[in-house]
């Protein structure tokens, strides 16, 4: 006998739970802090946006040593203009992968957007020590130095950028701004005209050229440029930032499509999308889990088992992957192997309920009724608000036609602290009460309680009973 996996269990596989970190191997990693609180940092945003950030936060919390997950959290904060969250997240990502200049570059940009220009410049020094030939980094250095009033240093940075970015207006515009700050109007004019030759239709270029012309006394020539550039902001070439944006957009599109396909149970299409997403995010345990769920949902049990074996090796300290692996083994008909995996999970995480639910369902399939009931009851003790323990136990007893016992178990579950029973729970209780030939008053009391919680939706209980 095989009890179905609940929707809440499958949802848990999507979201990820907080886990213990596995012992590190190889070079020592930096101390990794807890991720910043989405509620505290993003409290002014709408609930849906906070939930999205919280999902990225939960993923980090499940695998804190994963630089890609920290970077994804940084992008989530950055997209919403929460600079403190982006700063903190990109900084940890860069510390976890110190040889990657792009992560430190993102951390520098996040600091600058939060108004911490000195910190941004310190991080940019590290970036340039790792890759001194990335022109946009020199251009940003010049821009931030200008904002701090350090025009001579800024000019030197723009001059270096000019050698690395010969065909775009970025460096000449920076040099023109530095010259204007130093009151070197003739030099500013020369650099601004160079930028204009490279990008005659760029509004910000025309704004700077107009300012240089105005300050040189050429007001009539300056006016059309100033009008064309009024209110313009600079647009610079920056492949590292652009590639991050493109990757984020592609990731989000794939992720949203995969989520929709899973909800619609279009398993083959969902698997295809998730495999593509996993290729883009090989270190993201959430994507790996979602792919496993889709493989089981599509009844690709052998592939699911192989997939979970592979990602369990990759993420050995992830509780959800461990329980998903046991579920895949059971779905493949390897009940004994599944039970062995579940027992190992319980030995490692004795205070977490989901594995006990799995143990109960597996033992029920093996006709160990006493063992199954004990496992369901232990799950309920560990998490009284999760009614799957009494629900699964009640289902088991009802299948054995022990209706009075089933009704008693289910009724007791209603009294557990924090219990909020779904309609399926009431439907099972009513079936058990009817099977035990309990009186109409008892059944009516159950219906009344269901209506108090679910309103008119509870009418479906009488229609289907």
CSV table of N, CA, C and O in Angstrom, one decimal, residues 290-332:
chain,number,residue,atom,x,y,z
A,290,UNK,N,13.7,20.9,-7.8
A,290,UNK,CA,12.5,21.1,-8.6
A,290,UNK,C,12.6,20.1,-9.8
A,290,UNK,O,11.5,19.5,-10.2
A,291,UNK,N,13.7,19.9,-10.3
A,291,UNK,CA,13.9,18.9,-11.4
A,291,UNK,C,13.5,17.5,-10.9
A,291,UNK,O,12.9,16.7,-11.6
A,292,UNK,N,14.0,17.2,-9.7
A,292,UNK,CA,13.7,15.9,-9.1
A,292,UNK,C,12.2,15.7,-9.0
A,292,UNK,O,11.6,14.6,-9.3
A,293,UNK,N,11.5,16.7,-8.5
A,293,UNK,CA,10.1,16.6,-8.3
A,293,UNK,C,9.4,16.4,-9.6
A,293,UNK,O,8.4,15.6,-9.7
A,294,UNK,N,9.8,17.1,-10.7
A,294,UNK,CA,9.2,17.0,-12.0
A,294,UNK,C,9.4,15.6,-12.5
A,294,UNK,O,8.5,15.0,-13.2
A,295,UNK,N,10.6,15.0,-12.3
A,295,UNK,CA,10.9,13.7,-12.8
A,295,UNK,C,10.0,12.6,-12.1
A,295,UNK,O,9.4,11.7,-12.8
A,296,UNK,N,9.8,12.8,-10.8
A,296,UNK,CA,8.9,11.9,-10.1
A,296,UNK,C,7.4,12.1,-10.6
A,296,UNK,O,6.7,11.2,-10.9
A,297,UNK,N,7.0,13.4,-10.7
A,297,UNK,CA,5.7,13.7,-11.2
A,297,UNK,C,5.4,13.1,-12.6
A,297,UNK,O,4.3,12.7,-12.8
A,298,UNK,N,6.4,13.1,-13.4
A,298,UNK,CA,6.2,12.6,-14.8
A,298,UNK,C,6.4,11.1,-14.9
A,298,UNK,O,6.4,10.5,-15.9
A,299,UNK,N,6.6,10.4,-13.7
A,299,UNK,CA,6.8,9.0,-13.6
A,299,UNK,C,8.0,8.5,-14.3
A,299,UNK,O,8.1,7.3,-14.7
A,300,UNK,N,9.1,9.4,-14.3
A,300,UNK,CA,10.4,8.9,-14.8
A,300,UNK,C,11.2,8.5,-13.6
A,300,UNK,O,12.2,9.1,-13.2
A,301,UNK,N,10.8,7.3,-13.0
A,301,UNK,CA,11.3,7.0,-11.7
A,301,UNK,C,12.8,6.6,-11.8
A,301,UNK,O,13.5,7.0,-10.9
A,302,UNK,N,13.3,5.9,-12.8
A,302,UNK,CA,14.7,5.6,-12.9
A,302,UNK,C,15.5,6.9,-13.0
A,302,UNK,O,16.6,7.0,-12.4
A,303,UNK,N,15.1,7.8,-13.9
A,303,UNK,CA,15.8,9.0,-14.1
A,303,UNK,C,15.8,9.8,-12.8
A,303,UNK,O,16.8,10.4,-12.4
A,304,UNK,N,14.7,9.8,-12.1
A,304,UNK,CA,14.6,10.5,-10.8
A,304,UNK,C,15.6,10.0,-9.8
A,304,UNK,O,16.2,10.8,-9.1
A,305,UNK,N,15.6,8.7,-9.7
A,305,UNK,CA,16.5,8.1,-8.8
A,305,UNK,C,18.0,8.4,-9.1
A,305,UNK,O,18.8,8.8,-8.2
A,306,UNK,N,18.4,8.3,-10.3
A,306,UNK,CA,19.7,8.6,-10.8
A,306,UNK,C,20.0,10.1,-10.5
A,306,UNK,O,21.1,10.5,-10.1
A,307,UNK,N,19.0,11.0,-10.8
A,307,UNK,CA,19.2,12.4,-10.5
A,307,UNK,C,19.4,12.7,-9.1
A,307,UNK,O,20.3,13.4,-8.7
A,308,UNK,N,18.6,12.1,-8.2
A,308,UNK,CA,18.7,12.4,-6.8
A,308,UNK,C,20.0,11.8,-6.2
A,308,UNK,O,20.6,12.4,-5.3
A,309,UNK,N,20.5,10.7,-6.7
A,309,UNK,CA,21.8,10.1,-6.3
A,309,UNK,C,22.9,11.1,-6.6
A,309,UNK,O,23.8,11.4,-5.8
A,310,UNK,N,22.8,11.7,-7.8
A,310,UNK,CA,23.9,12.7,-8.2
A,310,UNK,C,23.8,13.9,-7.4
A,310,UNK,O,24.9,14.4,-7.0
A,311,UNK,N,22.6,14.5,-7.2
A,311,UNK,CA,22.6,15.8,-6.4
A,311,UNK,C,22.8,15.6,-4.9
A,311,UNK,O,23.2,16.5,-4.2
A,312,UNK,N,22.5,14.4,-4.4
A,312,UNK,CA,22.8,14.1,-3.0
A,312,UNK,C,24.3,14.1,-2.8
A,312,UNK,O,24.8,14.5,-1.8
A,313,UNK,N,25.0,13.6,-3.8
A,313,UNK,CA,26.5,13.6,-3.7
A,313,UNK,C,27.0,15.0,-3.8
A,313,UNK,O,28.0,15.4,-3.2
A,314,UNK,N,26.3,15.9,-4.6
A,314,UNK,CA,26.7,17.3,-4.7
A,314,UNK,C,26.3,18.1,-3.5
A,314,UNK,O,27.1,19.0,-3.1
A,315,UNK,N,25.2,17.8,-2.9
A,315,UNK,CA,24.7,18.6,-1.8
A,315,UNK,C,24.4,17.6,-0.6
A,315,UNK,O,23.2,17.4,-0.2
A,316,UNK,N,25.4,17.0,0.0
A,316,UNK,CA,25.1,15.9,1.0
A,316,UNK,C,24.5,16.4,2.3
A,316,UNK,O,24.0,15.6,3.1
A,317,UNK,N,24.5,17.7,2.6
A,317,UNK,CA,24.0,18.3,3.8
A,317,UNK,C,22.6,18.9,3.6
A,317,UNK,O,22.1,19.5,4.5
A,318,UNK,N,22.0,18.7,2.5
A,318,UNK,CA,20.7,19.3,2.2
A,318,UNK,C,19.6,18.3,2.6
A,318,UNK,O,19.4,17.2,1.9
A,319,UNK,N,18.8,18.6,3.6
A,319,UNK,CA,17.8,17.7,4.1
A,319,UNK,C,16.7,17.4,3.0
A,319,UNK,O,16.3,16.2,2.9
A,320,UNK,N,16.3,18.4,2.3
A,320,UNK,CA,15.2,18.1,1.3
A,320,UNK,C,15.7,17.2,0.2
A,320,UNK,O,14.9,16.4,-0.4
A,321,UNK,N,17.0,17.4,-0.2
A,321,UNK,CA,17.5,16.5,-1.3
A,321,UNK,C,17.6,15.0,-0.7
A,321,UNK,O,17.3,14.1,-1.4
A,322,UNK,N,18.0,14.9,0.6
A,322,UNK,CA,18.0,13.6,1.2
A,322,UNK,C,16.7,12.9,1.2
A,322,UNK,O,16.5,11.8,0.8
A,323,UNK,N,15.6,13.7,1.6
A,323,UNK,CA,14.3,13.1,1.6
A,323,UNK,C,13.7,12.9,0.2
A,323,UNK,O,13.0,11.9,0.0
A,324,UNK,N,14.1,13.7,-0.7
A,324,UNK,CA,13.7,13.5,-2.1
A,324,UNK,C,14.3,12.3,-2.7
A,324,UNK,O,13.6,11.5,-3.4
A,325,UNK,N,15.5,12.0,-2.3
A,325,UNK,CA,16.2,10.8,-2.8
A,325,UNK,C,15.5,9.6,-2.3
A,325,UNK,O,15.3,8.6,-3.0
A,326,UNK,N,15.1,9.6,-1.0
A,326,UNK,CA,14.4,8.5,-0.4
A,326,UNK,C,13.0,8.3,-1.2
A,326,UNK,O,12.6,7.1,-1.4
A,327,UNK,N,12.3,9.4,-1.5
A,327,UNK,CA,11.1,9.3,-2.2
A,327,UNK,C,11.3,8.7,-3.6
A,327,UNK,O,10.4,7.9,-4.1
A,328,UNK,N,12.4,9.1,-4.3
A,328,UNK,CA,12.6,8.6,-5.6
A,328,UNK,C,12.9,7.1,-5.5
A,328,UNK,O,12.5,6.3,-6.4
A,329,UNK,N,13.7,6.7,-4.5
A,329,UNK,CA,13.9,5.2,-4.4
A,329,UNK,C,12.6,4.4,-4.1
A,329,UNK,O,12.4,3.4,-4.7
A,330,UNK,N,11.8,5.0,-3.4
A,330,UNK,CA,10.5,4.3,-3.1
A,330,UNK,C,9.6,4.3,-4.4
A,330,UNK,O,9.0,3.3,-4.7
A,331,UNK,N,9.6,5.4,-5.1
A,331,UNK,CA,8.9,5.4,-6.4
A,331,UNK,C,9.4,4.4,-7.4
A,331,UNK,O,8.6,3.9,-8.2
A,332,UNK,N,10.7,4.1,-7.3
A,332,UNK,CA,11.3,3.1,-8.2
A,332,UNK,C,11.0,1.7,-7.7
A,332,UNK,O,11.5,0.7,-8.4
